[in-house]
PDB file of C-alpha atoms in Angstrom:
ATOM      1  CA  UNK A  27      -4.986  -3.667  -7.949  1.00  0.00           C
ATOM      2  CA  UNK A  28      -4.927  -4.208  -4.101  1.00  0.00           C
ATOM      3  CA  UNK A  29      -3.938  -1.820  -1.977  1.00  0.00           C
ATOM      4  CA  UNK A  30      -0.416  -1.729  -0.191  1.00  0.00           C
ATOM      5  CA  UNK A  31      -0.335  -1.081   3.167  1.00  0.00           C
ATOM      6  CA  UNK A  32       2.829  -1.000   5.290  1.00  0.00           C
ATOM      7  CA  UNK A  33       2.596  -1.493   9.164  1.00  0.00           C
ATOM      8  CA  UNK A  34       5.394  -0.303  11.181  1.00  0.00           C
ATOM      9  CA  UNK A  35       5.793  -1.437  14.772  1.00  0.00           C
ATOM     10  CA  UNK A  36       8.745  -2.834  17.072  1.00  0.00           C
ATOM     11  CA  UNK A  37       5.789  -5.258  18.636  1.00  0.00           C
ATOM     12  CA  UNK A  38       5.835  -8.074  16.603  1.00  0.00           C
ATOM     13  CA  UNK A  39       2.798  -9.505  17.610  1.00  0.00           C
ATOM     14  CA  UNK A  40       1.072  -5.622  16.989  1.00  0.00           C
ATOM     15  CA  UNK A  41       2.417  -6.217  13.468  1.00  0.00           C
ATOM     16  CA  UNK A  42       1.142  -9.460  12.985  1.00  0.00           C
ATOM     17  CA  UNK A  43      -2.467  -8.659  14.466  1.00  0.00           C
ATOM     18  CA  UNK A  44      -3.035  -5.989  11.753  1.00  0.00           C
ATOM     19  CA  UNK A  45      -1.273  -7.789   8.844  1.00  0.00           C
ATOM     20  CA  UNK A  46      -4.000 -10.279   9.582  1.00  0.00           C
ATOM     21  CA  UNK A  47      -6.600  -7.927  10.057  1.00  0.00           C
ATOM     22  CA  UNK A  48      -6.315  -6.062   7.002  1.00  0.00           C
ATOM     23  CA  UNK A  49      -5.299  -8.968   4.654  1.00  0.00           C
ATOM     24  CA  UNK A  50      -8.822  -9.905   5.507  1.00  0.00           C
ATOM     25  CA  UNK A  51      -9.614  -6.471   4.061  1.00  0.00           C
ATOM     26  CA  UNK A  52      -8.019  -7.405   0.734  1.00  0.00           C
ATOM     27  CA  UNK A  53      -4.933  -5.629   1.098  1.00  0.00           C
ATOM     28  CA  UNK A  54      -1.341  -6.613   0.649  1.00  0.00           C
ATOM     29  CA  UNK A  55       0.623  -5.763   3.804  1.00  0.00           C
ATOM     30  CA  UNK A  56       4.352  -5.320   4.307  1.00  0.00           C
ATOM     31  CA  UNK A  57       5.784  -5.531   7.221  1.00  0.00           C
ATOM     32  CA  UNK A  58       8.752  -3.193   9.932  1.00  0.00           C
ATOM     33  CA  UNK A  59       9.640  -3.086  12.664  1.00  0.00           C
ATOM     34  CA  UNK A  60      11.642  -0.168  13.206  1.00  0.00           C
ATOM     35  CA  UNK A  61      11.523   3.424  11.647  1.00  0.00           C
ATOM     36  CA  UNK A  62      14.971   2.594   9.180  1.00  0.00           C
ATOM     37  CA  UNK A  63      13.350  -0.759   7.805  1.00  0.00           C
ATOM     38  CA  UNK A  64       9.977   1.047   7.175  1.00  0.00           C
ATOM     39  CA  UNK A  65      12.328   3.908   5.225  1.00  0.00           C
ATOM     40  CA  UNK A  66      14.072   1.109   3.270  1.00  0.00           C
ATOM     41  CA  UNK A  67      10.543  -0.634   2.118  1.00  0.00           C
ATOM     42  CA  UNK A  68       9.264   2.637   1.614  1.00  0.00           C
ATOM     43  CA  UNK A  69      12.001   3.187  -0.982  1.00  0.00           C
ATOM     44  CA  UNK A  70      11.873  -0.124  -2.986  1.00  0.00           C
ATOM     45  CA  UNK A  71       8.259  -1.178  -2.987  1.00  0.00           C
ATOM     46  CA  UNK A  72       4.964   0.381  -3.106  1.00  0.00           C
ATOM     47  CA  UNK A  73       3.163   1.225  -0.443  1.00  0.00           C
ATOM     48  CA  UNK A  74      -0.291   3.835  -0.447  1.00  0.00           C
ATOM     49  CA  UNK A  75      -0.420   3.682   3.356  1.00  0.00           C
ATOM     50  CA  UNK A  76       1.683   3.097   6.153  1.00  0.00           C
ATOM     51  CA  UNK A  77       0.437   2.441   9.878  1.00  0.00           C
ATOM     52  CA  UNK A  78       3.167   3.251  12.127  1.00  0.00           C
ATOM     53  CA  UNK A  79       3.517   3.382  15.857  1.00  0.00           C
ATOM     54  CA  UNK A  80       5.343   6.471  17.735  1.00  0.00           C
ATOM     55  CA  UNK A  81       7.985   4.468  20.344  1.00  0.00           C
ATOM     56  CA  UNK A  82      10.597   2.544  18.091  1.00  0.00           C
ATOM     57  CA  UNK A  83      14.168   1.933  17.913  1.00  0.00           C
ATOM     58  CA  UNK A  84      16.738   2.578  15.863  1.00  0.00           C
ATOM     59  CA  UNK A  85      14.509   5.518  14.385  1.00  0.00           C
ATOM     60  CA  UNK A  86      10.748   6.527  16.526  1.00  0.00           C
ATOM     61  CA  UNK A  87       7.896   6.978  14.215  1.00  0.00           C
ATOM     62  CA  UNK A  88       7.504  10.674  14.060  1.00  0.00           C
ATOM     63  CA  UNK A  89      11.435  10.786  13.144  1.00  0.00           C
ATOM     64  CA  UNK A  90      10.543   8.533  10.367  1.00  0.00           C
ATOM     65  CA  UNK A  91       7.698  10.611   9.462  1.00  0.00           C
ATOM     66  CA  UNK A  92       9.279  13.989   8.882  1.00  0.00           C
ATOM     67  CA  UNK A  93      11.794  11.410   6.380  1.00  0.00           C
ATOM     68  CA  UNK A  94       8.676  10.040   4.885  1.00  0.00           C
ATOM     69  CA  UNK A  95       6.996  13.441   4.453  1.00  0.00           C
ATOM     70  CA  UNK A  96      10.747  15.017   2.750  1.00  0.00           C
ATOM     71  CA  UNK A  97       9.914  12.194  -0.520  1.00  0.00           C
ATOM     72  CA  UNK A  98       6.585  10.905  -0.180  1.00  0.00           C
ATOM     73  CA  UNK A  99       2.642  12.381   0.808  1.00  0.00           C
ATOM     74  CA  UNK A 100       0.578   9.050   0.712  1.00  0.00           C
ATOM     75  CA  UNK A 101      -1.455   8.730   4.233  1.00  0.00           C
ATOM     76  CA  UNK A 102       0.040   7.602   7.173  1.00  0.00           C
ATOM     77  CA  UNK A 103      -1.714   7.384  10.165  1.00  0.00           C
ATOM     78  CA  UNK A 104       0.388   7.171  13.932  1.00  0.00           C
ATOM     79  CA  UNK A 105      -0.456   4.621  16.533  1.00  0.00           C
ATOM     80  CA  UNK A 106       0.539   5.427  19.554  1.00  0.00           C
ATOM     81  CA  UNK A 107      -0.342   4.342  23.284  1.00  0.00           C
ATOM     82  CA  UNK A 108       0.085   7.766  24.108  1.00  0.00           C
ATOM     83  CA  UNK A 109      -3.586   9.225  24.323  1.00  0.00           C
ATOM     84  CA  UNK A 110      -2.791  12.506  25.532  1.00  0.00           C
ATOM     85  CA  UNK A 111      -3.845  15.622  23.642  1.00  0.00           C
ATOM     86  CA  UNK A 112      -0.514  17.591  23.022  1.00  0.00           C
ATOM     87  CA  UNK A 113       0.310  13.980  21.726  1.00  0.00           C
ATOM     88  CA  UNK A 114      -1.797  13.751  18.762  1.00  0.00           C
ATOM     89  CA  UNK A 115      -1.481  17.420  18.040  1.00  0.00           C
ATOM     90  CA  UNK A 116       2.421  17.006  18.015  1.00  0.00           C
ATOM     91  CA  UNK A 117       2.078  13.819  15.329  1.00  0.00           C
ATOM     92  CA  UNK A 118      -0.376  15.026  12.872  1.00  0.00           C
ATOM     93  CA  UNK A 119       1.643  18.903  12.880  1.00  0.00           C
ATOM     94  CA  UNK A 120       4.474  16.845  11.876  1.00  0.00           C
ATOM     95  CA  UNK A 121       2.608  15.092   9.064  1.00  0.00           C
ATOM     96  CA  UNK A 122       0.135  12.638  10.159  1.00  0.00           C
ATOM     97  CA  UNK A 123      -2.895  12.408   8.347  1.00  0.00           C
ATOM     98  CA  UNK A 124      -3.955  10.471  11.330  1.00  0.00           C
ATOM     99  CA  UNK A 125      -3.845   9.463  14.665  1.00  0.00           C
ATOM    100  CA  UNK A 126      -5.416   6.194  16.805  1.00  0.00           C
ATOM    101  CA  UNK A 127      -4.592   5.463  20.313  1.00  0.00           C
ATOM    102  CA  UNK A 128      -3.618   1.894  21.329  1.00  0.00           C
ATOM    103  CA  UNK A 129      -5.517  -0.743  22.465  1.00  0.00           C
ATOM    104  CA  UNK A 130      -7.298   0.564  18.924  1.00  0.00           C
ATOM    105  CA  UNK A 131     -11.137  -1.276  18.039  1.00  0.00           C
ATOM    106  CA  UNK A 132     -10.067  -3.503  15.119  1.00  0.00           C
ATOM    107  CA  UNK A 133     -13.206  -1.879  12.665  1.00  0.00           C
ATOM    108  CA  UNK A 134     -12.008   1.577  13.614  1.00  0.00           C
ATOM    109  CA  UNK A 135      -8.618   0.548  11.952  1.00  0.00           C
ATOM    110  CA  UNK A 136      -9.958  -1.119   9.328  1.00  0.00           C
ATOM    111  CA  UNK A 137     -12.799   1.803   8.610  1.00  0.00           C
ATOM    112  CA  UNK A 138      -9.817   4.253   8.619  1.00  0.00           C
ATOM    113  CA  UNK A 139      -7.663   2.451   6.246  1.00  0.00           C
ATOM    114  CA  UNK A 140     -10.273   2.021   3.937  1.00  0.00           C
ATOM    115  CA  UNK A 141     -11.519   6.311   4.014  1.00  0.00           C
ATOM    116  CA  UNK A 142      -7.761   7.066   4.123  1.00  0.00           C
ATOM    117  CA  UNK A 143      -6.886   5.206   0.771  1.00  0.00           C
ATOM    118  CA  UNK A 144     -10.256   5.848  -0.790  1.00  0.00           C
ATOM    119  CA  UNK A 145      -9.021   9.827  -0.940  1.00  0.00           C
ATOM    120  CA  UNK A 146      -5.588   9.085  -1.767  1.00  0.00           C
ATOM    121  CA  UNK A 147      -6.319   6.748  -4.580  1.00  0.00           C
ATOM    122  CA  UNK A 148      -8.791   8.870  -6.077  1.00  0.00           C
ATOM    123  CA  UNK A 149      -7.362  12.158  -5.337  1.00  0.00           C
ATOM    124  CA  UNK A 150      -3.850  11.631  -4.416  1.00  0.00           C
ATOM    125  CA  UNK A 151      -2.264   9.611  -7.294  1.00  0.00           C
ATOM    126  CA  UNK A 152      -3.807  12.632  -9.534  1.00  0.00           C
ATOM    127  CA  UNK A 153      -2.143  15.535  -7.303  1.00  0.00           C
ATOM    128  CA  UNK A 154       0.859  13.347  -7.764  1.00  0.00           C
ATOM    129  CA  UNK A 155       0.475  13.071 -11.441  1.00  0.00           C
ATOM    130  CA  UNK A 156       0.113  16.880 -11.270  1.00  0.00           C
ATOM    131  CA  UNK A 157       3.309  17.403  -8.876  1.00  0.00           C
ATOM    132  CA  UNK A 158       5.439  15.337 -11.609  1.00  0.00           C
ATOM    133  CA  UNK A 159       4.145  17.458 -14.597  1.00  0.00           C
ATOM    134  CA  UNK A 160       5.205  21.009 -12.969  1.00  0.00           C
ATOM    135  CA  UNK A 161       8.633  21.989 -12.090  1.00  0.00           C
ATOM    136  CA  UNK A 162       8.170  25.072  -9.702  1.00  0.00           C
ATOM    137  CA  UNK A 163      11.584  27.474  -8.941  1.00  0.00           C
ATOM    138  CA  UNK A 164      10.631  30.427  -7.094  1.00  0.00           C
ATOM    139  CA  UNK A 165       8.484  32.665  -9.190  1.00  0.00           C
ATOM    140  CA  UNK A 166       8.702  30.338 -12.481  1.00  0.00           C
ATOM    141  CA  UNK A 167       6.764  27.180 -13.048  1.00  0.00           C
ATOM    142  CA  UNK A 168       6.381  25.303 -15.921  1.00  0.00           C
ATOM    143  CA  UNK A 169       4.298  22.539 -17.538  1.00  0.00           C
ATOM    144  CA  UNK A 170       5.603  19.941 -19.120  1.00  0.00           C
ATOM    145  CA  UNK A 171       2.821  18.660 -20.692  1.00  0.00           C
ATOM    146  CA  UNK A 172       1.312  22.118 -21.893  1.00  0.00           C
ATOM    147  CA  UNK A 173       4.759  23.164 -22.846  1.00  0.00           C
ATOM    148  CA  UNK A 174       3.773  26.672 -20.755  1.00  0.00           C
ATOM    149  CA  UNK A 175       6.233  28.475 -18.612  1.00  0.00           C
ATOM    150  CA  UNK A 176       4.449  30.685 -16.322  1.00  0.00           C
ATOM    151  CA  UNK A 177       5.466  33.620 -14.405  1.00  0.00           C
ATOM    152  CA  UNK A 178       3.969  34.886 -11.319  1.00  0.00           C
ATOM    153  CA  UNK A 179       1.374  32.878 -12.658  1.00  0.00           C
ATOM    154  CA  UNK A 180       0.887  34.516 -15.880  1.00  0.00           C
ATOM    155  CA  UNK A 181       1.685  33.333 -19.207  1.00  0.00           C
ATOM    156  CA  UNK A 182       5.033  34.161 -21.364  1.00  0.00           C
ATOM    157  CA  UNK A 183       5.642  33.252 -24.758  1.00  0.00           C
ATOM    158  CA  UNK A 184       8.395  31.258 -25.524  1.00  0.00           C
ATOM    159  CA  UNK A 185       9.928  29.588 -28.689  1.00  0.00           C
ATOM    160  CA  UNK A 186       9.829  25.878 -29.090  1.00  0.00           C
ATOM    161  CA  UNK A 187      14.114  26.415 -28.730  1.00  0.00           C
ATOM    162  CA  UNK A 188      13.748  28.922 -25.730  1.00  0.00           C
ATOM    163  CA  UNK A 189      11.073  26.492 -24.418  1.00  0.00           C
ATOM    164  CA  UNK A 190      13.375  23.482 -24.471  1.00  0.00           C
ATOM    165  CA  UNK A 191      16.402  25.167 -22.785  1.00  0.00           C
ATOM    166  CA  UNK A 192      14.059  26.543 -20.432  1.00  0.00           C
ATOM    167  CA  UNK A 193      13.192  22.852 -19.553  1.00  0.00           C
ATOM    168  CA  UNK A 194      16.691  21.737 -19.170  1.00  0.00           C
ATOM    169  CA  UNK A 195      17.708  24.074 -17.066  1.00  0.00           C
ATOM    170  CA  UNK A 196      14.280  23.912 -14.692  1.00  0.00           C
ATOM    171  CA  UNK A 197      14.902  20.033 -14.553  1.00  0.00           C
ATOM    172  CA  UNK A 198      18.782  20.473 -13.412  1.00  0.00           C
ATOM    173  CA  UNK A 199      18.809  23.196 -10.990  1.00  0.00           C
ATOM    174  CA  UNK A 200      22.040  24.482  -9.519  1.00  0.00           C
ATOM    175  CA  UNK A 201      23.721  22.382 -12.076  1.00  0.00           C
ATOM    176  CA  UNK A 202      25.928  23.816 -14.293  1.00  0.00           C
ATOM    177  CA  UNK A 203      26.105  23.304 -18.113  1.00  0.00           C
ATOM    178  CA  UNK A 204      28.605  24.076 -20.738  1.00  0.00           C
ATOM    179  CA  UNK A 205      27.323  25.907 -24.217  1.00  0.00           C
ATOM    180  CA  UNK A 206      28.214  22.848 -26.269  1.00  0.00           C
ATOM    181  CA  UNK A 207      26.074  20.513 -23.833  1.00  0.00           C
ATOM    182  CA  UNK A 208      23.232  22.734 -24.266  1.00  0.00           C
ATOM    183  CA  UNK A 209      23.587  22.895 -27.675  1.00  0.00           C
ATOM    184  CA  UNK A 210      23.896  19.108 -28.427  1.00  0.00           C
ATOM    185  CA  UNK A 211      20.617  18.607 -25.960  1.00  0.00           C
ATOM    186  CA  UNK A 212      18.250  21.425 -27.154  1.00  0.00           C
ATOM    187  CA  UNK A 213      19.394  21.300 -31.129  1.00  0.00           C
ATOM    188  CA  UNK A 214      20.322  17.087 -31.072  1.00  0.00           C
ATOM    189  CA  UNK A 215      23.504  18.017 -33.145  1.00  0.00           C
ATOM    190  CA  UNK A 216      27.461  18.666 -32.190  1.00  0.00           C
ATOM    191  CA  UNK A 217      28.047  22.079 -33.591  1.00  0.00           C
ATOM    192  CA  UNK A 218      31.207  23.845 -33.601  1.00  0.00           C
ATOM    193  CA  UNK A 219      31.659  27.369 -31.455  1.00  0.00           C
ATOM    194  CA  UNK A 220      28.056  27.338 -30.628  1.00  0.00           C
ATOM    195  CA  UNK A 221      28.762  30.351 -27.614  1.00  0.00           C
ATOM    196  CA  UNK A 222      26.801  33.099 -29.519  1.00  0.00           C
ATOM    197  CA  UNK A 223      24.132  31.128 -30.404  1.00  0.00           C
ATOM    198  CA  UNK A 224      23.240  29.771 -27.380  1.00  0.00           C
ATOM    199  CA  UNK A 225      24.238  33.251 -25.501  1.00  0.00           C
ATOM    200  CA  UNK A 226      21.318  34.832 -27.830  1.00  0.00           C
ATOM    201  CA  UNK A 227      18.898  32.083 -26.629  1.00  0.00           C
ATOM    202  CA  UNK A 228      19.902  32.591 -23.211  1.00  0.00           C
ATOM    203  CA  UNK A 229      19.429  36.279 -23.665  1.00  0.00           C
ATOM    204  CA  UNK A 230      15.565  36.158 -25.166  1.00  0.00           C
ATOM    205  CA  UNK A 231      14.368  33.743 -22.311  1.00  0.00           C
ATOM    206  CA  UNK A 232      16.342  36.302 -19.814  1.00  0.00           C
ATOM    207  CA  UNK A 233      14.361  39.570 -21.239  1.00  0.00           C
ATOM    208  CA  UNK A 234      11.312  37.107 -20.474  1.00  0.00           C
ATOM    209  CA  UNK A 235      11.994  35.442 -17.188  1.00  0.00           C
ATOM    210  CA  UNK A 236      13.910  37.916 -15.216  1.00  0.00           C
ATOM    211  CA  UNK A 237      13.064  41.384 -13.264  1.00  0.00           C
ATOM    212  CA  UNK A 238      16.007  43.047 -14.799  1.00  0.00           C
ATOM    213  CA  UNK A 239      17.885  40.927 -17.182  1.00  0.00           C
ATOM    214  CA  UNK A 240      20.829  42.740 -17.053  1.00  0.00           C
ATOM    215  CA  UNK A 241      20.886  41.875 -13.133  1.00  0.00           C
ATOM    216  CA  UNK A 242      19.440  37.932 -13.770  1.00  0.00           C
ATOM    217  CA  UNK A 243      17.945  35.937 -10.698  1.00  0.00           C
ATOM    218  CA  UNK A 244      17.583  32.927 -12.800  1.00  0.00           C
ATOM    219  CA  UNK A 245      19.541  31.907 -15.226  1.00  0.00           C
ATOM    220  CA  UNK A 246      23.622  33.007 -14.786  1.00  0.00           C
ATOM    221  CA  UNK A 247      26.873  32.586 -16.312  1.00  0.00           C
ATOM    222  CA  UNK A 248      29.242  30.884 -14.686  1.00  0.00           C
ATOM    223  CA  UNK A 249      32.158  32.225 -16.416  1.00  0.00           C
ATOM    224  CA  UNK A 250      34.763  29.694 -17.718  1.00  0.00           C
ATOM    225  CA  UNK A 251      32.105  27.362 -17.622  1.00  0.00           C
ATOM    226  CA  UNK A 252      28.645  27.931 -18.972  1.00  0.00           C
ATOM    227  CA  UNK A 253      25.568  28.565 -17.238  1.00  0.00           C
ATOM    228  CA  UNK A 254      23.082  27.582 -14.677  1.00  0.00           C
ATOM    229  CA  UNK A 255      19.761  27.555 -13.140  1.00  0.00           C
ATOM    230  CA  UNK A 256      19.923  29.736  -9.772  1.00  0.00           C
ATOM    231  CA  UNK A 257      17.643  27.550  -6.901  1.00  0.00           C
ATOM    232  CA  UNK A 258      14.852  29.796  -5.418  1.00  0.00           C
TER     233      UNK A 258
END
């Protein structure tokens, strides 16, 4: 598969220069040319690098960059004609993985491209992989695919029922769910009056999860309603 690179800069002729530089590299290479269009390609293609100069309108580069860092962490390195110091320091604080001063030395682009995706494709895309399997809220995180909830990084036991409300709730934060939702989710069946038996599941993972279950951080009633996952 080649690589995806997307180059951000309001100089067209900047834009074209690399496009052609690393196409000759073997990459695919969309172009922007102004921090909103690089946000909207960002969103509906795939991209495992993006070159993107500082001074843009509409939105600069480091604006788009603390955007970019919010959803994504693939490599992005700033080009800038500013070569001052307090410069750099400010761009790769805010989330640069790197930084190269305009005019740049063609190779040196191209030789950091090629080191910057070479860690992100075979490190990266497996710390994402990672990211998507956990679902982290305050002191509880859980694996999906191990089907473990961990507290303060140790262990608890749950049952495969406990385990999948657990799971619904850590995948819906803040939202709020009604017994007979959670019932018809967890069991796969309508059921009629299924309050206490839910309220007893809730009440097992509680005496797990919580400090002082009779006080819960996590999981509360929202009365009327149903209950909830509390965000941490």
């Amino acid at each position: 598969m080649n690589e995806c690179v997307l180059v951000v800069d309001d100089d067209r002729e900047i834009v074209k220069a690399i496009a052609i530089l690393l196409e000759k590299e073997g990459y695919r290479v969309w172009k922007a040319y102004d921090g909103l269009e690089a946000l909207d390609i960002l969103m509906n293609r795939e991209v495992h690098l993006i070159l993107m100069d500082v001074m843009m309108p509409k939105l600069d580069g480091l604006s788009a960059l603390l955007k970019i860092r919010e959803q994504k962490n693939l490599p992005v390195i700033v080009l800038s004609a500013k070569g001052e110091e307090s410069d750099k320091i400010l761009g790769l604080s805010m989330g640069a993985d790197d930084y190269v001063t305009k005019p740049y030395r063609p190779q040196e682009l191209a030789a950091r491209v090629r080191s910057h995706l070479r860690r992100y494709m075979s490190l990266g895309s497996v710390h994402e992989r990672e990211r998507e399997d956990r679902l982290e809220n305050g002191r509880l995180s859980y694996s999906r695919k191990e089907k473990t909830l961990y507290v303060d990084g140790e262990p608890v036991k749950l049952t495969a029922t406990e385990t999948k409300i657990l799971e619904l709730f850590l995948e819906n934060p803040g939202r709020v769910f009604p017994a007979e939702e959670i019932y018809r989710r967890v069991w796969g069946e309508e059921a009629f009056s299924p309050e206490n038996t839910v309220m007893v599941h809730i009440r097992r993972i509680r005496e797990k999860i919580e400090i002082n279950s009779r006080e819960p951080e996590y999981i509360k009633v929202v009365w009327g309603i149903g209950y909830k996952m509390e965000k941490k």
